[in-house]
CSV table of C-alpha atoms in Angstrom, one decimal:
chain,number,residue,atom,x,y,z
A,144,MET,CA,-0.2,-0.2,0.1
A,145,ALA,CA,2.9,2.4,0.4
A,146,SER,CA,4.5,2.4,-2.8
A,147,ALA,CA,1.0,2.5,-4.6
A,148,LYS,CA,1.2,5.8,-2.3
A,149,ASN,CA,4.1,6.9,-2.8
A,150,ARG,CA,2.8,6.9,-6.5
A,151,ASN,CA,0.0,9.2,-5.5
A,152,THR,CA,2.3,12.4,-4.3
A,153,PRO,CA,3.0,15.6,-5.1
A,154,ALA,CA,6.5,14.8,-5.2
A,155,ALA,CA,5.9,12.0,-7.6
A,156,ALA,CA,3.6,13.8,-9.7
A,157,ARG,CA,6.4,16.0,-10.9
A,158,ARG,CA,8.9,13.7,-11.8
A,159,ALA,CA,6.3,11.7,-13.7
A,160,LYS,CA,5.6,15.2,-14.8
A,161,LEU,CA,9.0,16.3,-15.6
A,162,GLU,CA,9.5,12.9,-16.9
A,163,GLU,CA,7.1,13.3,-19.5
A,164,ALA,CA,8.7,16.8,-20.5
A,165,ARG,CA,12.3,15.3,-21.0
A,166,ARG,CA,10.9,12.2,-22.5
A,167,LYS,CA,9.2,15.1,-24.9
A,168,GLU,CA,12.3,17.6,-25.5
A,169,ARG,CA,13.9,14.3,-26.6
A,170,ALA,CA,11.3,13.5,-29.0
A,171,ARG,CA,11.4,17.1,-30.8
A,172,GLU,CA,15.8,16.6,-30.5
A,173,ARG,CA,16.1,13.4,-32.5
A,174,ARG,CA,13.5,14.9,-35.2
A,175,SER,CA,15.1,18.4,-34.9
A,176,ARG,CA,18.4,15.9,-35.8
A,177,VAL,CA,16.4,14.2,-38.7
A,178,VAL,CA,16.1,17.5,-40.3
A,179,THR,CA,18.8,18.6,-40.1
A,180,ILE,CA,21.2,15.6,-41.2
A,181,THR,CA,18.1,15.7,-43.6
A,182,ALA,CA,18.8,19.3,-45.5
A,183,ALA,CA,23.0,18.7,-44.6
A,184,VAL,CA,22.5,15.4,-47.0
A,185,VAL,CA,20.6,17.9,-49.3
A,186,VAL,CA,22.6,21.3,-49.2
A,187,LEU,CA,25.6,17.7,-50.1
A,188,ALA,CA,24.4,16.6,-53.1
A,189,GLY,CA,23.9,19.9,-54.0
A,190,LEU,CA,26.8,20.7,-54.1
A,191,VAL,CA,29.0,17.7,-55.6
A,192,ALA,CA,26.0,17.8,-58.2
A,193,GLY,CA,26.2,21.1,-59.0
A,194,GLY,CA,30.3,20.7,-58.3
A,195,GLY,CA,29.8,18.5,-61.1
A,196,TYR,CA,28.5,19.9,-63.6
A,197,LEU,CA,30.5,23.1,-63.1
A,198,MET,CA,33.6,20.9,-63.6
A,199,SER,CA,31.9,18.7,-66.7
A,200,ALA,CA,31.4,22.9,-68.2
A,201,ALA,CA,34.5,24.0,-66.7
A,202,ASP,CA,36.0,21.1,-69.4
A,203,GLU,CA,33.8,20.9,-72.5
A,204,GLN,CA,34.9,25.3,-72.6
A,205,ASP,CA,38.0,24.0,-72.5
A,206,LYS,CA,38.0,21.1,-74.7
A,207,ALA,CA,36.0,23.9,-77.3
A,208,GLU,CA,39.0,27.0,-76.8
A,209,GLU,CA,41.3,23.7,-78.2
A,210,GLN,CA,39.4,22.8,-81.1
A,211,ALA,CA,39.6,26.5,-81.7
A,212,ARG,CA,42.8,26.9,-81.9
A,213,THR,CA,43.8,23.9,-83.3
A,214,SER,CA,41.9,23.0,-86.0
A,215,PRO,CA,42.2,26.0,-89.7
A,216,VAL,CA,40.2,28.8,-89.7
A,217,THR,CA,37.8,28.5,-92.3
A,218,GLY,CA,38.2,31.1,-95.0
A,219,GLU,CA,41.4,32.6,-93.8
A,220,LYS,CA,44.4,34.0,-96.6
A,221,SER,CA,47.8,33.8,-94.6
A,222,TRP,CA,51.3,35.3,-95.3
A,223,ASP,CA,54.3,33.6,-95.0
A,224,ASP,CA,58.1,34.7,-94.6
A,225,LEU,CA,56.9,38.4,-93.3
A,226,THR,CA,59.4,40.8,-93.3
A,227,GLN,CA,60.0,42.5,-89.2
A,228,ASP,CA,61.9,46.1,-89.8
A,229,HIS,CA,61.4,49.0,-87.9
A,230,VAL,CA,61.2,51.6,-90.2
A,231,GLU,CA,60.0,55.6,-90.0
A,232,THR,CA,58.8,55.6,-93.1
A,233,PRO,CA,55.5,54.6,-95.3
A,234,VAL,CA,55.4,51.8,-96.5
A,235,ASP,CA,53.5,50.0,-99.1
A,236,TYR,CA,52.3,46.7,-97.8
A,237,PRO,CA,50.6,43.8,-100.3
A,238,MET,CA,47.3,43.6,-98.6
A,239,ASN,CA,44.7,46.4,-96.4
A,240,PRO,CA,44.9,46.0,-93.8
A,241,PRO,CA,47.8,45.5,-94.0
A,242,VAL,CA,48.6,42.1,-91.6
A,243,GLY,CA,52.3,41.9,-91.1
A,244,GLY,CA,56.0,43.6,-92.5
A,245,ASN,CA,57.8,47.0,-92.3
A,246,HIS,CA,56.4,48.4,-89.6
A,247,ASP,CA,57.3,51.8,-87.0
A,248,PRO,CA,59.2,51.7,-84.1
A,249,VAL,CA,56.6,51.8,-82.1
A,250,TRP,CA,52.8,50.7,-81.5
A,251,MET,CA,49.6,50.6,-81.8
A,252,ASN,CA,48.3,50.6,-77.9
A,253,CYS,CA,45.5,47.3,-78.1
A,254,ASP,CA,45.1,46.6,-75.2
A,255,ALA,CA,40.9,46.2,-75.8
A,256,ASP,CA,41.2,49.3,-77.5
A,257,VAL,CA,39.0,51.0,-79.9
A,258,TYR,CA,39.4,53.4,-82.4
A,259,THR,CA,36.8,55.7,-84.0
A,260,LYS,CA,39.1,56.8,-86.5
A,261,ALA,CA,42.0,55.6,-88.1
A,262,VAL,CA,44.6,54.2,-87.1
A,263,PRO,CA,48.8,54.4,-88.9
A,264,ASP,CA,48.9,50.5,-90.9
A,265,GLU,CA,53.4,51.1,-89.7
A,266,ASN,CA,51.9,51.4,-85.7
A,267,ALA,CA,49.0,48.7,-86.0
A,268,VAL,CA,51.5,46.0,-87.7
A,269,HIS,CA,53.4,46.7,-84.8
A,270,SER,CA,50.8,45.6,-82.8
A,271,LEU,CA,49.7,42.2,-84.7
A,272,GLU,CA,53.5,41.2,-84.1
A,273,HIS,CA,52.9,41.2,-80.2
A,274,GLY,CA,49.9,38.9,-80.7
A,275,ALA,CA,47.3,41.1,-80.6
A,276,VAL,CA,43.9,41.0,-83.0
A,277,TRP,CA,43.1,44.0,-85.2
A,278,VAL,CA,39.4,44.6,-86.5
A,279,THR,CA,38.5,47.0,-89.0
A,280,TYR,CA,35.8,47.6,-90.7
A,281,ASN,CA,34.4,50.7,-93.9
A,282,ASP,CA,31.2,52.5,-93.6
A,283,LYS,CA,29.9,49.6,-95.1
A,284,ALA,CA,29.3,47.5,-91.6
A,285,LYS,CA,26.6,47.3,-90.3
A,286,ASP,CA,26.0,49.7,-86.6
A,287,ALA,CA,25.0,46.3,-84.5
A,288,ASP,CA,28.4,44.9,-85.9
A,289,VAL,CA,30.1,47.7,-85.5
A,290,LYS,CA,29.1,47.4,-82.4
A,291,ALA,CA,29.2,43.6,-81.2
A,292,LEU,CA,32.5,43.8,-82.7
A,293,SER,CA,33.4,46.4,-80.4
A,294,GLU,CA,32.1,44.8,-76.9
A,295,ARG,CA,33.9,42.2,-77.9
A,296,VAL,CA,37.2,43.8,-78.7
A,297,ALA,CA,36.9,46.4,-75.6
A,298,LYS,CA,36.7,43.5,-72.9
A,299,THR,CA,39.8,41.7,-74.8
A,300,PRO,CA,43.6,42.6,-74.1
A,301,TYR,CA,45.7,41.9,-77.0
A,302,SER,CA,43.3,43.2,-79.6
A,303,LEU,CA,42.6,46.9,-81.0
A,304,MET,CA,39.6,48.1,-83.0
A,305,SER,CA,39.6,50.9,-86.3
A,306,PRO,CA,37.5,51.8,-89.4
A,307,VAL,CA,40.0,51.5,-92.8
A,308,ALA,CA,37.6,53.6,-95.4
A,309,ASP,CA,38.8,51.7,-98.3
A,310,GLN,CA,39.2,48.0,-97.3
A,311,LYS,CA,37.3,46.4,-99.6
A,312,ASP,CA,35.0,44.3,-97.1
A,313,PRO,CA,32.9,46.0,-94.7
A,314,LEU,CA,33.9,42.9,-92.1
A,315,MET,CA,37.3,42.1,-91.8
A,316,LEU,CA,39.8,40.8,-88.8
A,317,SER,CA,43.4,40.5,-89.0
A,318,ALA,CA,46.5,39.0,-86.9
A,319,TRP,CA,49.9,38.2,-87.8
A,320,GLY,CA,49.7,36.9,-91.3
A,321,LYS,CA,46.0,36.2,-90.7
A,322,GLN,CA,43.3,38.0,-92.3
A,323,LEU,CA,39.3,37.0,-93.0
A,324,THR,CA,36.7,38.5,-93.4
A,325,VAL,CA,33.3,37.8,-92.0
A,326,LYS,CA,29.6,39.5,-92.8
A,327,SER,CA,28.4,39.4,-89.6
A,328,ALA,CA,29.4,39.7,-85.7
A,329,THR,CA,27.4,36.3,-85.2
A,330,ASP,CA,29.5,34.9,-87.1
A,331,ALA,CA,31.2,31.7,-85.5
A,332,ARG,CA,34.4,32.7,-86.7
A,333,VAL,CA,35.2,35.8,-84.7
A,334,ALA,CA,35.3,34.2,-81.8
A,335,GLN,CA,38.4,31.3,-83.0
A,336,PHE,CA,40.3,33.7,-84.6
A,337,PHE,CA,40.0,35.6,-81.2
A,338,THR,CA,40.5,32.3,-79.3
A,339,LYS,CA,43.1,31.5,-82.5
A,340,TYR,CA,45.4,34.6,-82.7
A,341,VAL,CA,44.9,36.2,-79.3
A,342,GLN,CA,48.6,35.8,-78.5
A,343,GLY,CA,48.6,33.1,-80.2
A,344,ALA,CA,51.3,31.2,-82.3
A,345,GLN,CA,51.5,33.4,-85.4
A,346,THR,CA,52.8,36.2,-82.9
A,347,PRO,CA,56.4,36.8,-83.3
A,348,GLU,CA,56.6,38.1,-80.5
A,349,PRO,CA,54.6,36.8,-77.7
A,350,GLY,CA,54.6,38.9,-74.3
A,351,ALA,CA,55.4,41.8,-75.4
A,352,ALA,CA,54.0,44.9,-74.3
A,353,CYS,CA,50.4,46.2,-75.9
A,354,SER,CA,49.6,49.8,-74.4
A,355,GLY,CA,52.5,52.4,-73.4
A,356,GLY,CA,52.7,52.7,-77.2
A,357,VAL,CA,51.2,55.2,-79.9
A,358,ALA,CA,47.5,56.2,-78.3
A,359,GLY,CA,45.0,57.2,-80.9
């Protein structure tokens, strides 16, 4: 009988309530741990998947750039054995715009420089010797194409852009010994030409400066 009475005392009731509260708290903690672990697993899985996607995308980009560098540019013209002497007199180049040959001792700035007026050929050729790509256009080029190409040049070190009024085609891209005519700024060969020839293997003086020259 004593034990039954003890179970019914206020103290026993308090202990029972406390134990029930503790049981409920342990249950809440277990649920909280489950939710936390589940969320962590989901986040980790997302990071792994996202990281895998980013790595895959980076690999694909690297492969695309390597293919652009190693594949010929369809329709381009090439010149070999170009002279590289420094001269301070005008040069009569066999192509327009010129892609190489004797040139001025000072290069045209080509650190993503967009010129709205014609630049001296002799200075621009020196820029090509340093590994720059030179984008040129005449008055037949569409405004949208000129704008798009100028935006590309403006974010690409070792490139420059200027008008050449008497070139035969509206849009032309030149590098040392290389030249390409395109009909539109959206032509896929534009991106390939930049990837292949900005500081490309054709560069006679790779790493030479593209700033500190003639500013136009």
